[in-house]
Amino acid sequence: MLQILQIIIGLASLVCFVLVVIKMFQHGDTGLGIACIVLIFCGIGGLIAFIMGWVKSAQYDIKNVMLAWTGLIVVGFLVGLAGVAIQAGG
């Protein structure tokens, strides 16, 4: 059950990532958007998009997206901890 929840959280986080990258392109930050897309395969592109999304949340008008993405990260972390606790106890 927790695995399904983590998959849903992961997909929702991916949607937030895509929305932030789209805003980057719409506001002329093409290099930043391309860097995030290319570096997502190295694991750092999502972090860059997340940080720059917060830095430019007012300019991009994506505060709600960033709040949702932050919430998803926190919930995903807590679900992961719950999974580890269940496995350790069982």
mmCIF file with all atom_site columns, C-alpha atoms in Angstrom:
data_model
loop_
_atom_site.group_PDB
_atom_site.id
_atom_site.type_symbol
_atom_site.label_atom_id
_atom_site.label_alt_id
_atom_site.label_comp_id
_atom_site.label_asym_id
_atom_site.label_entity_id
_atom_site.label_seq_id
_atom_site.pdbx_PDB_ins_code
_atom_site.Cartn_x
_atom_site.Cartn_y
_atom_site.Cartn_z
_atom_site.occupancy
_atom_site.B_iso_or_equiv
_atom_site.pdbx_formal_charge
_atom_site.auth_seq_id
_atom_site.auth_comp_id
_atom_site.auth_asym_id
_atom_site.auth_atom_id
_atom_site.pdbx_PDB_model_num
ATOM 1  C CA . MET A 1 1  ? 0.000  0.000  0.000   1.00 0.00 ? 1  MET A CA 1
ATOM 2  C CA . LEU A 1 2  ? 2.814  2.406  0.869   1.00 0.00 ? 2  LEU A CA 1
ATOM 3  C CA . GLN A 1 3  ? 4.526  1.622  -2.443  1.00 0.00 ? 3  GLN A CA 1
ATOM 4  C CA . ILE A 1 4  ? 1.434  2.652  -4.370  1.00 0.00 ? 4  ILE A CA 1
ATOM 5  C CA . LEU A 1 5  ? 1.266  5.858  -2.357  1.00 0.00 ? 5  LEU A CA 1
ATOM 6  C CA . GLN A 1 6  ? 4.933  6.575  -3.136  1.00 0.00 ? 6  GLN A CA 1
ATOM 7  C CA . ILE A 1 7  ? 4.320  6.001  -6.849  1.00 0.00 ? 7  ILE A CA 1
ATOM 8  C CA . ILE A 1 8  ? 1.431  8.475  -6.778  1.00 0.00 ? 8  ILE A CA 1
ATOM 9  C CA . ILE A 1 9  ? 3.548  11.017 -4.890  1.00 0.00 ? 9  ILE A CA 1
ATOM 10 C CA . GLY A 1 10 ? 6.392  10.517 -7.364  1.00 0.00 ? 10 GLY A CA 1
ATOM 11 C CA . LEU A 1 11 ? 4.119  11.067 -10.364 1.00 0.00 ? 11 LEU A CA 1
ATOM 12 C CA . ALA A 1 12 ? 2.631  14.197 -8.795  1.00 0.00 ? 12 ALA A CA 1
ATOM 13 C CA . SER A 1 13 ? 6.167  15.485 -8.128  1.00 0.00 ? 13 SER A CA 1
ATOM 14 C CA . LEU A 1 14 ? 7.044  14.845 -11.757 1.00 0.00 ? 14 LEU A CA 1
ATOM 15 C CA . VAL A 1 15 ? 4.040  16.921 -12.813 1.00 0.00 ? 15 VAL A CA 1
ATOM 16 C CA . CYS A 1 16 ? 5.248  19.765 -10.579 1.00 0.00 ? 16 CYS A CA 1
ATOM 17 C CA . PHE A 1 17 ? 8.726  19.488 -12.112 1.00 0.00 ? 17 PHE A CA 1
ATOM 18 C CA . VAL A 1 18 ? 7.269  19.707 -15.621 1.00 0.00 ? 18 VAL A CA 1
ATOM 19 C CA . LEU A 1 19 ? 5.142  22.728 -14.686 1.00 0.00 ? 19 LEU A CA 1
ATOM 20 C CA . VAL A 1 20 ? 8.172  24.556 -13.282 1.00 0.00 ? 20 VAL A CA 1
ATOM 21 C CA . VAL A 1 21 ? 10.282 23.777 -16.353 1.00 0.00 ? 21 VAL A CA 1
ATOM 22 C CA . ILE A 1 22 ? 7.476  24.986 -18.643 1.00 0.00 ? 22 ILE A CA 1
ATOM 23 C CA . LYS A 1 23 ? 7.400  28.281 -16.713 1.00 0.00 ? 23 LYS A CA 1
ATOM 24 C CA . MET A 1 24 ? 11.168 28.566 -17.144 1.00 0.00 ? 24 MET A CA 1
ATOM 25 C CA . PHE A 1 25 ? 10.787 28.366 -20.915 1.00 0.00 ? 25 PHE A CA 1
ATOM 26 C CA . GLN A 1 26 ? 7.817  30.753 -20.906 1.00 0.00 ? 26 GLN A CA 1
ATOM 27 C CA . HIS A 1 27 ? 9.840  33.388 -19.030 1.00 0.00 ? 27 HIS A CA 1
ATOM 28 C CA . GLY A 1 28 ? 12.901 33.168 -21.260 1.00 0.00 ? 28 GLY A CA 1
ATOM 29 C CA . ASP A 1 29 ? 15.055 31.048 -18.950 1.00 0.00 ? 29 ASP A CA 1
ATOM 30 C CA . THR A 1 30 ? 15.673 28.554 -21.761 1.00 0.00 ? 30 THR A CA 1
ATOM 31 C CA . GLY A 1 31 ? 19.182 27.583 -20.662 1.00 0.00 ? 31 GLY A CA 1
ATOM 32 C CA . LEU A 1 32 ? 17.966 26.871 -17.152 1.00 0.00 ? 32 LEU A CA 1
ATOM 33 C CA . GLY A 1 33 ? 15.066 24.791 -18.450 1.00 0.00 ? 33 GLY A CA 1
ATOM 34 C CA . ILE A 1 34 ? 17.318 22.745 -20.732 1.00 0.00 ? 34 ILE A CA 1
ATOM 35 C CA . ALA A 1 35 ? 19.818 22.240 -17.904 1.00 0.00 ? 35 ALA A CA 1
ATOM 36 C CA . CYS A 1 36 ? 17.054 20.938 -15.624 1.00 0.00 ? 36 CYS A CA 1
ATOM 37 C CA . ILE A 1 37 ? 15.786 18.530 -18.281 1.00 0.00 ? 37 ILE A CA 1
ATOM 38 C CA . VAL A 1 38 ? 19.259 17.203 -19.130 1.00 0.00 ? 38 VAL A CA 1
ATOM 39 C CA . LEU A 1 39 ? 20.397 16.988 -15.507 1.00 0.00 ? 39 LEU A CA 1
ATOM 40 C CA . ILE A 1 40 ? 17.228 15.233 -14.330 1.00 0.00 ? 40 ILE A CA 1
ATOM 41 C CA . PHE A 1 41 ? 18.878 12.028 -15.545 1.00 0.00 ? 41 PHE A CA 1
ATOM 42 C CA . CYS A 1 42 ? 21.842 12.700 -13.225 1.00 0.00 ? 42 CYS A CA 1
ATOM 43 C CA . GLY A 1 43 ? 19.523 13.353 -10.298 1.00 0.00 ? 43 GLY A CA 1
ATOM 44 C CA . ILE A 1 44 ? 20.373 17.019 -9.876  1.00 0.00 ? 44 ILE A CA 1
ATOM 45 C CA . GLY A 1 45 ? 17.953 18.541 -12.413 1.00 0.00 ? 45 GLY A CA 1
ATOM 46 C CA . GLY A 1 46 ? 14.997 18.169 -10.088 1.00 0.00 ? 46 GLY A CA 1
ATOM 47 C CA . LEU A 1 47 ? 16.876 19.850 -7.273  1.00 0.00 ? 47 LEU A CA 1
ATOM 48 C CA . ILE A 1 48 ? 17.847 22.764 -9.518  1.00 0.00 ? 48 ILE A CA 1
ATOM 49 C CA . ALA A 1 49 ? 14.254 23.133 -10.725 1.00 0.00 ? 49 ALA A CA 1
ATOM 50 C CA . PHE A 1 50 ? 12.983 22.970 -7.138  1.00 0.00 ? 50 PHE A CA 1
ATOM 51 C CA . ILE A 1 51 ? 15.399 25.606 -5.844  1.00 0.00 ? 51 ILE A CA 1
ATOM 52 C CA . MET A 1 52 ? 14.997 27.927 -8.823  1.00 0.00 ? 52 MET A CA 1
ATOM 53 C CA . GLY A 1 53 ? 11.245 27.415 -8.687  1.00 0.00 ? 53 GLY A CA 1
ATOM 54 C CA . TRP A 1 54 ? 11.215 28.791 -5.149  1.00 0.00 ? 54 TRP A CA 1
ATOM 55 C CA . VAL A 1 55 ? 13.678 31.574 -5.988  1.00 0.00 ? 55 VAL A CA 1
ATOM 56 C CA . LYS A 1 56 ? 11.557 32.712 -8.926  1.00 0.00 ? 56 LYS A CA 1
ATOM 57 C CA . SER A 1 57 ? 8.132  31.660 -7.636  1.00 0.00 ? 57 SER A CA 1
ATOM 58 C CA . ALA A 1 58 ? 6.841  35.229 -7.602  1.00 0.00 ? 58 ALA A CA 1
ATOM 59 C CA . GLN A 1 59 ? 8.203  35.997 -11.066 1.00 0.00 ? 59 GLN A CA 1
ATOM 60 C CA . TYR A 1 60 ? 6.864  32.738 -12.529 1.00 0.00 ? 60 TYR A CA 1
ATOM 61 C CA . ASP A 1 61 ? 3.609  32.996 -10.505 1.00 0.00 ? 61 ASP A CA 1
ATOM 62 C CA . ILE A 1 62 ? 3.922  29.389 -9.334  1.00 0.00 ? 62 ILE A CA 1
ATOM 63 C CA . LYS A 1 63 ? 3.774  29.720 -5.558  1.00 0.00 ? 63 LYS A CA 1
ATOM 64 C CA . ASN A 1 64 ? 0.920  27.187 -5.345  1.00 0.00 ? 64 ASN A CA 1
ATOM 65 C CA . VAL A 1 65 ? 2.846  24.691 -7.480  1.00 0.00 ? 65 VAL A CA 1
ATOM 66 C CA . MET A 1 66 ? 5.911  25.111 -5.282  1.00 0.00 ? 66 MET A CA 1
ATOM 67 C CA . LEU A 1 67 ? 3.883  24.694 -2.091  1.00 0.00 ? 67 LEU A CA 1
ATOM 68 C CA . ALA A 1 68 ? 2.336  21.519 -3.501  1.00 0.00 ? 68 ALA A CA 1
ATOM 69 C CA . TRP A 1 69 ? 5.736  20.199 -4.615  1.00 0.00 ? 69 TRP A CA 1
ATOM 70 C CA . THR A 1 70 ? 7.238  20.915 -1.191  1.00 0.00 ? 70 THR A CA 1
ATOM 71 C CA . GLY A 1 71 ? 4.326  19.155 0.476   1.00 0.00 ? 71 GLY A CA 1
ATOM 72 C CA . LEU A 1 72 ? 4.749  16.159 -1.822  1.00 0.00 ? 72 LEU A CA 1
ATOM 73 C CA . ILE A 1 73 ? 8.448  15.928 -0.952  1.00 0.00 ? 73 ILE A CA 1
ATOM 74 C CA . VAL A 1 74 ? 7.714  16.043 2.779   1.00 0.00 ? 74 VAL A CA 1
ATOM 75 C CA . VAL A 1 75 ? 4.896  13.486 2.545   1.00 0.00 ? 75 VAL A CA 1
ATOM 76 C CA . GLY A 1 76 ? 7.042  11.242 0.338   1.00 0.00 ? 76 GLY A CA 1
ATOM 77 C CA . PHE A 1 77 ? 9.828  11.388 2.896   1.00 0.00 ? 77 PHE A CA 1
ATOM 78 C CA . LEU A 1 78 ? 7.431  10.532 5.733   1.00 0.00 ? 78 LEU A CA 1
ATOM 79 C CA . VAL A 1 79 ? 5.895  7.655  3.776   1.00 0.00 ? 79 VAL A CA 1
ATOM 80 C CA . GLY A 1 80 ? 9.401  6.342  3.106   1.00 0.00 ? 80 GLY A CA 1
ATOM 81 C CA . LEU A 1 81 ? 10.227 6.522  6.810   1.00 0.00 ? 81 LEU A CA 1
ATOM 82 C CA . ALA A 1 82 ? 7.009  4.715  7.629   1.00 0.00 ? 82 ALA A CA 1
ATOM 83 C CA . GLY A 1 83 ? 7.949  1.965  5.181   1.00 0.00 ? 83 GLY A CA 1
ATOM 84 C CA . VAL A 1 84 ? 11.384 1.578  6.751   1.00 0.00 ? 84 VAL A CA 1
ATOM 85 C CA . ALA A 1 85 ? 9.854  1.495  10.246  1.00 0.00 ? 85 ALA A CA 1
ATOM 86 C CA . ILE A 1 86 ? 7.347  -1.158 9.209   1.00 0.00 ? 86 ILE A CA 1
ATOM 87 C CA . GLN A 1 87 ? 10.071 -3.324 7.667   1.00 0.00 ? 87 GLN A CA 1
ATOM 88 C CA . ALA A 1 88 ? 12.367 -2.913 10.673  1.00 0.00 ? 88 ALA A CA 1
ATOM 89 C CA . GLY A 1 89 ? 9.575  -3.844 13.068  1.00 0.00 ? 89 GLY A CA 1
ATOM 90 C CA . GLY A 1 90 ? 8.293  -6.787 11.076  1.00 0.00 ? 90 GLY A CA 1
#
